[in-house]
PDB file of C-alpha atoms in Angstrom:
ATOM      1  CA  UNK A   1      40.376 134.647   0.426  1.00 53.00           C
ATOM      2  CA  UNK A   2      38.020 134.060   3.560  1.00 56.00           C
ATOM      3  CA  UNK A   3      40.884 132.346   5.068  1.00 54.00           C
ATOM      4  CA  UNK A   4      43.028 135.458   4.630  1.00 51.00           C
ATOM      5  CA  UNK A   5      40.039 137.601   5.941  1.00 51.00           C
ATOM      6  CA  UNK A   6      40.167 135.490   8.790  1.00 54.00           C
ATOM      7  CA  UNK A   7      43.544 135.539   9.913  1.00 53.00           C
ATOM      8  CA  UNK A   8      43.743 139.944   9.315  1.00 56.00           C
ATOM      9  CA  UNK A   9      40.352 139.778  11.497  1.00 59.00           C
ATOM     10  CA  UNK A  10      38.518 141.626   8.813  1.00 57.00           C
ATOM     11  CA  UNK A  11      34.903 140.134   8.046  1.00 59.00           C
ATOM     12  CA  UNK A  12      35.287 138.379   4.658  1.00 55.00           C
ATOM     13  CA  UNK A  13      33.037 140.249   1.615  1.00 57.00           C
ATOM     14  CA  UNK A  14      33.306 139.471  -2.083  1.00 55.00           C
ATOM     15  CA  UNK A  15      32.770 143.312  -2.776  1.00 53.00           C
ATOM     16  CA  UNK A  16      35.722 144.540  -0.848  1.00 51.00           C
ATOM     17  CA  UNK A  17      37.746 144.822  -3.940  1.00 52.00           C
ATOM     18  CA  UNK A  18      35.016 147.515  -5.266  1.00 52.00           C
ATOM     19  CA  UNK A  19      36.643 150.672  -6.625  1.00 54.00           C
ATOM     20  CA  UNK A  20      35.448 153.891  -4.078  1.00 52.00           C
ATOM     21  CA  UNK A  21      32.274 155.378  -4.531  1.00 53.00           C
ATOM     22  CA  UNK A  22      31.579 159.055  -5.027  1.00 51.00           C
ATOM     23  CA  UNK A  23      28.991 160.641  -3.625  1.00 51.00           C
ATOM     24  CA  UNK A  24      25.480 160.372  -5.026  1.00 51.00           C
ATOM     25  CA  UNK A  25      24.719 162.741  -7.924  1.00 50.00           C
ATOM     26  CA  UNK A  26      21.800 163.899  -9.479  1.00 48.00           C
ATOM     27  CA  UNK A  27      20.526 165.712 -12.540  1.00 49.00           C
ATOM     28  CA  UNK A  28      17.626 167.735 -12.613  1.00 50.00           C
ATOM     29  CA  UNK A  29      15.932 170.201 -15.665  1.00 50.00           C
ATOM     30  CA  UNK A  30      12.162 170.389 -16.417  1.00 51.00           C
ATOM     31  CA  UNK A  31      10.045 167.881 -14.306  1.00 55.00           C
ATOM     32  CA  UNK A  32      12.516 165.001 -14.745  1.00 55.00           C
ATOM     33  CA  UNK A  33      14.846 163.772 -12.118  1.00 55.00           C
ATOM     34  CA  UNK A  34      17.670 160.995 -12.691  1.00 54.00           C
ATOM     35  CA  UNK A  35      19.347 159.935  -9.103  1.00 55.00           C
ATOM     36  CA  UNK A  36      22.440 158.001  -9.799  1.00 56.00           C
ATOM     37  CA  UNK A  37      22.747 157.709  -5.857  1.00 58.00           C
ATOM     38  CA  UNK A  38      23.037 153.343  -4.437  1.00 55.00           C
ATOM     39  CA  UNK A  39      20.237 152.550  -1.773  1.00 57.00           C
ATOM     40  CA  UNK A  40      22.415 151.648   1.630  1.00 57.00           C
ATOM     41  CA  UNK A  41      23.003 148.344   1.915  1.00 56.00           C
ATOM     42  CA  UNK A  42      23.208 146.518   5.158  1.00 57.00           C
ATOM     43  CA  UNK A  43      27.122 146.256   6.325  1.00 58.00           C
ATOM     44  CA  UNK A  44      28.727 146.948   3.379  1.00 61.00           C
ATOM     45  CA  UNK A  45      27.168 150.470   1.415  1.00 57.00           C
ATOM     46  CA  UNK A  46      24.960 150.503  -1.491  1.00 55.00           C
ATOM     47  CA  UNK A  47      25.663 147.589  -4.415  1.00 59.00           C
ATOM     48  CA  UNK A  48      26.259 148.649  -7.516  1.00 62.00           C
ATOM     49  CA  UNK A  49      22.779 149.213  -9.760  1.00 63.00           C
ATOM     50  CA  UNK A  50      23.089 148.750 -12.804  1.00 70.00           C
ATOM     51  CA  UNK A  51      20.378 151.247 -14.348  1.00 70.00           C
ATOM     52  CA  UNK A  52      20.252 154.389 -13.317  1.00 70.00           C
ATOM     53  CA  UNK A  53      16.735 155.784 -10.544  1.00 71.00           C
ATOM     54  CA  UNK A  54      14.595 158.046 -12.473  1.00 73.00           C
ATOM     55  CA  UNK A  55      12.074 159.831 -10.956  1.00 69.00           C
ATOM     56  CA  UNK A  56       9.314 161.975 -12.939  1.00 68.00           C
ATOM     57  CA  UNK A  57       8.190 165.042 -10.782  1.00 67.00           C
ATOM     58  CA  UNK A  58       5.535 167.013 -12.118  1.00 63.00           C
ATOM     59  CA  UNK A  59       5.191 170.963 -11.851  1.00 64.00           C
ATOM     60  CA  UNK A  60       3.846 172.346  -8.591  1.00 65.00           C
ATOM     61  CA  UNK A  61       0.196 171.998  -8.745  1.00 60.00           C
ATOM     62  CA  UNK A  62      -0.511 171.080 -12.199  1.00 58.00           C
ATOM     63  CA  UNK A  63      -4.021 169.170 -12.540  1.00 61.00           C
ATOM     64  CA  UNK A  64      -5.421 170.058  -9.174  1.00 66.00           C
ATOM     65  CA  UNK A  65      -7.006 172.717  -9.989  1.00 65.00           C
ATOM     66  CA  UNK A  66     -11.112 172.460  -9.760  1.00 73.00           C
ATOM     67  CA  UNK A  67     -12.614 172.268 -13.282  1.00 69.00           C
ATOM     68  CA  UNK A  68     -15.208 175.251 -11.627  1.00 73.00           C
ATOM     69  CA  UNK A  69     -12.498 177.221 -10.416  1.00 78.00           C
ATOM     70  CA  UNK A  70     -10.324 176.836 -13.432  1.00 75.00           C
ATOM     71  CA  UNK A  71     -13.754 177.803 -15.730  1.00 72.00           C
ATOM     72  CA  UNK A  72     -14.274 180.501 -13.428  1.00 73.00           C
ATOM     73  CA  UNK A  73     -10.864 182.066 -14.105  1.00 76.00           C
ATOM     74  CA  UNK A  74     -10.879 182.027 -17.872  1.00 72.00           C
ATOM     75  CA  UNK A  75     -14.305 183.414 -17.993  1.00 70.00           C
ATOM     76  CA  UNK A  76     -12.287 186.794 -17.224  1.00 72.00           C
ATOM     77  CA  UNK A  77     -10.526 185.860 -20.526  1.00 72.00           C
ATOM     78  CA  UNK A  78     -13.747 185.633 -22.107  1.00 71.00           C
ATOM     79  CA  UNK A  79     -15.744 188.776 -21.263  1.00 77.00           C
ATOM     80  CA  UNK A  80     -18.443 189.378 -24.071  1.00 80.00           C
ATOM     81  CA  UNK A  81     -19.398 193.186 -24.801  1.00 81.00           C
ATOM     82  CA  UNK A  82     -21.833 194.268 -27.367  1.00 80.00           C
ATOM     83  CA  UNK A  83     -19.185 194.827 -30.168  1.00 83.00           C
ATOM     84  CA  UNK A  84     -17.505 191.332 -29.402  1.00 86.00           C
ATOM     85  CA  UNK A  85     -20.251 188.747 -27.520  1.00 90.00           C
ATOM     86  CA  UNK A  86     -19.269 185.862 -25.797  1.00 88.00           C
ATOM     87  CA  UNK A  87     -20.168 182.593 -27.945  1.00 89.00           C
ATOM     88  CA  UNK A  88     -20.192 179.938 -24.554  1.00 88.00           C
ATOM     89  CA  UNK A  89     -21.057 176.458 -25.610  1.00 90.00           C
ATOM     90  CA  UNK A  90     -21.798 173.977 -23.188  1.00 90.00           C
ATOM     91  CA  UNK A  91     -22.085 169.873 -24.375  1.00 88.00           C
ATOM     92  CA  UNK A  92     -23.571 167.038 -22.682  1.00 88.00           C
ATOM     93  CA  UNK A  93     -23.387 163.746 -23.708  1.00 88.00           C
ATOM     94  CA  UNK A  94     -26.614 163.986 -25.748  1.00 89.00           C
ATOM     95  CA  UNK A  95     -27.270 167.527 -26.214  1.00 91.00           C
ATOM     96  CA  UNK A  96     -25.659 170.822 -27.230  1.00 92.00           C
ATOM     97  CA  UNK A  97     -26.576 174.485 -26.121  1.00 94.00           C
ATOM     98  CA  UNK A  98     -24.949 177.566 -27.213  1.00 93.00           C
ATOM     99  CA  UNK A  99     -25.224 181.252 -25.898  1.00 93.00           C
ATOM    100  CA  UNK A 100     -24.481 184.437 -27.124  1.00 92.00           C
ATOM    101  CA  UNK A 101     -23.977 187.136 -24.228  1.00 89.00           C
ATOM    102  CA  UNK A 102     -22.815 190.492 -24.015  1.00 89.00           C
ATOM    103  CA  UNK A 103     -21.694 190.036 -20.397  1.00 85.00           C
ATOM    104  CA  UNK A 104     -21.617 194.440 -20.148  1.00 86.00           C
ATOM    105  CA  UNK A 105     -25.025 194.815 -20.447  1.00 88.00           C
ATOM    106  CA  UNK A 106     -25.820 191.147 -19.207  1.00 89.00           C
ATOM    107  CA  UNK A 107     -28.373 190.195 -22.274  1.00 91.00           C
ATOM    108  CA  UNK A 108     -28.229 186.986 -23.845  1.00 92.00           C
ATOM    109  CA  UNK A 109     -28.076 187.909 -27.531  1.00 92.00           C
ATOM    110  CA  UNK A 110     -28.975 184.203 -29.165  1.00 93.00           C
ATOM    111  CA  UNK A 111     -29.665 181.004 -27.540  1.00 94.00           C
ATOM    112  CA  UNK A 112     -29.783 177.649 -29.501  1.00 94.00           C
ATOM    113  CA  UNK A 113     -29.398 173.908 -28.326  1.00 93.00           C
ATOM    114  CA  UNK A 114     -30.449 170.802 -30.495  1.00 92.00           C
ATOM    115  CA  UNK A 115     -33.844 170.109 -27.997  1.00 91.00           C
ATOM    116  CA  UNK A 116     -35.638 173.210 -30.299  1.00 91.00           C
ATOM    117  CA  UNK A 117     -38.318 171.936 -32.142  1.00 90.00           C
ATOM    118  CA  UNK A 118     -37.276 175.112 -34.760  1.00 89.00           C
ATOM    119  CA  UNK A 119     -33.974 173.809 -34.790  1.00 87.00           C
ATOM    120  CA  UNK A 120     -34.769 169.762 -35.222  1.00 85.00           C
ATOM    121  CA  UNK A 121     -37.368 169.854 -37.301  1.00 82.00           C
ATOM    122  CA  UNK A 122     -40.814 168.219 -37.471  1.00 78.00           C
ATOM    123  CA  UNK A 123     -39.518 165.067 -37.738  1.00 82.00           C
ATOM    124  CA  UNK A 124     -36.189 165.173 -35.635  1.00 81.00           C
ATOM    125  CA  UNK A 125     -33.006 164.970 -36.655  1.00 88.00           C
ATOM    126  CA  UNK A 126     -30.054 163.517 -35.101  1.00 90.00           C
ATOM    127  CA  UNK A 127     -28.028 165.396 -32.718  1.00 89.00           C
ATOM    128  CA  UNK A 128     -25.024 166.378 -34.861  1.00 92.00           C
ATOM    129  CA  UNK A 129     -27.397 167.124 -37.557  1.00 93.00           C
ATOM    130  CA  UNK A 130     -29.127 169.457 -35.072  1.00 93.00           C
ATOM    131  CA  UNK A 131     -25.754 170.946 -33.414  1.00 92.00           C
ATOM    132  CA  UNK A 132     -24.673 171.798 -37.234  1.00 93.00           C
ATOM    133  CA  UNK A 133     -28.107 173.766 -37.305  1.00 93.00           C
ATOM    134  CA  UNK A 134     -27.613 175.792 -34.156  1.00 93.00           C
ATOM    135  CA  UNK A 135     -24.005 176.680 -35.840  1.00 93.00           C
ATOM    136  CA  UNK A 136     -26.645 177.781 -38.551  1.00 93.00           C
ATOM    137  CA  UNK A 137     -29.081 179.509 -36.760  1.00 93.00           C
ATOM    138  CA  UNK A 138     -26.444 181.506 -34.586  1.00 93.00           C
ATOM    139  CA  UNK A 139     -24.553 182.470 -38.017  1.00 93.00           C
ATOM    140  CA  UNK A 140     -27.790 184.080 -38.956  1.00 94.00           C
ATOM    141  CA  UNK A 141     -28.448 185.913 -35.735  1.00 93.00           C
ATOM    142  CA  UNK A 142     -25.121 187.141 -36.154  1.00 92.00           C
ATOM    143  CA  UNK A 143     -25.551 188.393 -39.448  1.00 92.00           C
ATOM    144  CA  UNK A 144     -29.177 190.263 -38.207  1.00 93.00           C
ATOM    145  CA  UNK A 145     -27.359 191.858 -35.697  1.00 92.00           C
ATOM    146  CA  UNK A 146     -24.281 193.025 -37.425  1.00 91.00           C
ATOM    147  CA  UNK A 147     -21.501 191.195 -35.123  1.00 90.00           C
ATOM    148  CA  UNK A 148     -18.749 190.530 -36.569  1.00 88.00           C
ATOM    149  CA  UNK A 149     -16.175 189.025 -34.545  1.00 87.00           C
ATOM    150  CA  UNK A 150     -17.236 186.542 -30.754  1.00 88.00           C
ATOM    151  CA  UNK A 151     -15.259 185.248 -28.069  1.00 84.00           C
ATOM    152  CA  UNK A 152     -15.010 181.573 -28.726  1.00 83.00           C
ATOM    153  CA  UNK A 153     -15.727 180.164 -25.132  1.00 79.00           C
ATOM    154  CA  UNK A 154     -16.213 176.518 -25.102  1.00 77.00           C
ATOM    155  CA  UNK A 155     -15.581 175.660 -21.286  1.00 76.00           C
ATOM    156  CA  UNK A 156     -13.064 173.057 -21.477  1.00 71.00           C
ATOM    157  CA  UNK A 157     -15.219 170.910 -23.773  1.00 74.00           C
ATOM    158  CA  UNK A 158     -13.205 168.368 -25.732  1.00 74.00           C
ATOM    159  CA  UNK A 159     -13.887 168.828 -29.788  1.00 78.00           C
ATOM    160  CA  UNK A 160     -16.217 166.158 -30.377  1.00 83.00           C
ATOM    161  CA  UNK A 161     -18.561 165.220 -33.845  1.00 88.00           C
ATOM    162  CA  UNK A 162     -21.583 167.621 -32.053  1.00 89.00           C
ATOM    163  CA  UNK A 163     -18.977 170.194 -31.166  1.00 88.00           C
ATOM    164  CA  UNK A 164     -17.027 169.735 -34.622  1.00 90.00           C
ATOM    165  CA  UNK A 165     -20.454 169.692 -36.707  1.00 92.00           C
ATOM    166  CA  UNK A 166     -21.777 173.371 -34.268  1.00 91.00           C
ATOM    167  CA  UNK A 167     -18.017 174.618 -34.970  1.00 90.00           C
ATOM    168  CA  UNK A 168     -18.230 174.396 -38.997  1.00 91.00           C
ATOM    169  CA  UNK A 169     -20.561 176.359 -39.837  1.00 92.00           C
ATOM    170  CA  UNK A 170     -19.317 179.098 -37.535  1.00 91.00           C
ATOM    171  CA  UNK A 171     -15.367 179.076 -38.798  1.00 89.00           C
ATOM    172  CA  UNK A 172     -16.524 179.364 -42.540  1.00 90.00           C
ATOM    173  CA  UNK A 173     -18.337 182.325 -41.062  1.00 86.00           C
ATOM    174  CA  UNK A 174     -14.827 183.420 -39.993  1.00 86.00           C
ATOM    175  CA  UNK A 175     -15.898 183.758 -36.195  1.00 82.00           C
ATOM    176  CA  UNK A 176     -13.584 181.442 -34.569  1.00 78.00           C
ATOM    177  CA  UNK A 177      -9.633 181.277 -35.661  1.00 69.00           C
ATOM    178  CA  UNK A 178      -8.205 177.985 -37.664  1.00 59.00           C
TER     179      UNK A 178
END
């Protein structure tokens, strides 16, 4: 074969005999992208691959948003009047606080974390123990004040057993939706 290459003064290649290639194609729908396209190859084109290039594109800025910014724009979700307060619950790795606010009049109807002596106890309980009480307490409050439906506001705060143990007491209450 080279020695046929040779004598037609063609530069010998073992892929000559390659069927044509079409142009480069490519599929797009919903974030993923599969290239069929070769990468050049020096002298010759783009060998054959044998799996196809897929690339994983993700919408146009998804997850870049500032966690303050993005709290800031669903508090406009979450606007508390007097009928229908805004129940905002804020946990830290050791402690829990929760806040009832009617953000029309700007007055903080109930405010409960699990650092209140009243809410701990003489000798103190643990902190889910304690976050179940505030769920308590504010339940109560509620009840006093005749409010019968909140705003469930609990600022991007992953559902953890001090979040789960606040939240029970306040669902069987019917206040927030299962």
């Amino acid at each position: 074969m080279a020695l046929l290459c040779a004598a037609l003064a063609q530069p010998f290649s073992p892929r000559a005999a390659l069927p044509v290639r079409h142009p480069p194609t490519s599929l797009t729908g919903s974030g993923l992208s599969l290239d069929f396209s070769l990468p050049p190859h020096p002298g010759l084109g783009a060998p054959q691959r044998a799996y196809p290039r897929i690339e994983a594109t993700a919408r146009r800025g998804a997850r870049t948003e500032n966690a303050k910014v993005r709290n800031r724009r669903l508090q406009k979700k979450f606007n508390g009047t007097a009928t229908k307060p805004r129940l905002s619950v804020f946990c830290s790795n050791r402690q829990l606080y929760a806040v009832l606010a009617d953000d029309h009049n700007k007055k903080i109807l109930f405010y409960g974390s699990t650092l209140q002596k009243s809410i701990c106890g003489d000798p103190p309980c643990g902190t889910v123990e304690a976050a179940r009480r505030v769920g308590e307490e504010l339940v109560r409050v509620c009840n006093e004040l005749g409010i019968s439906e909140v705003s469930y506001d609990r600022n991007g705060f992953a559902r953890g057993d001090k979040m789960m143990a606040f939240e029970v007491p306040v669902s069987q209450h019917g206040f927030l939706p299962r």
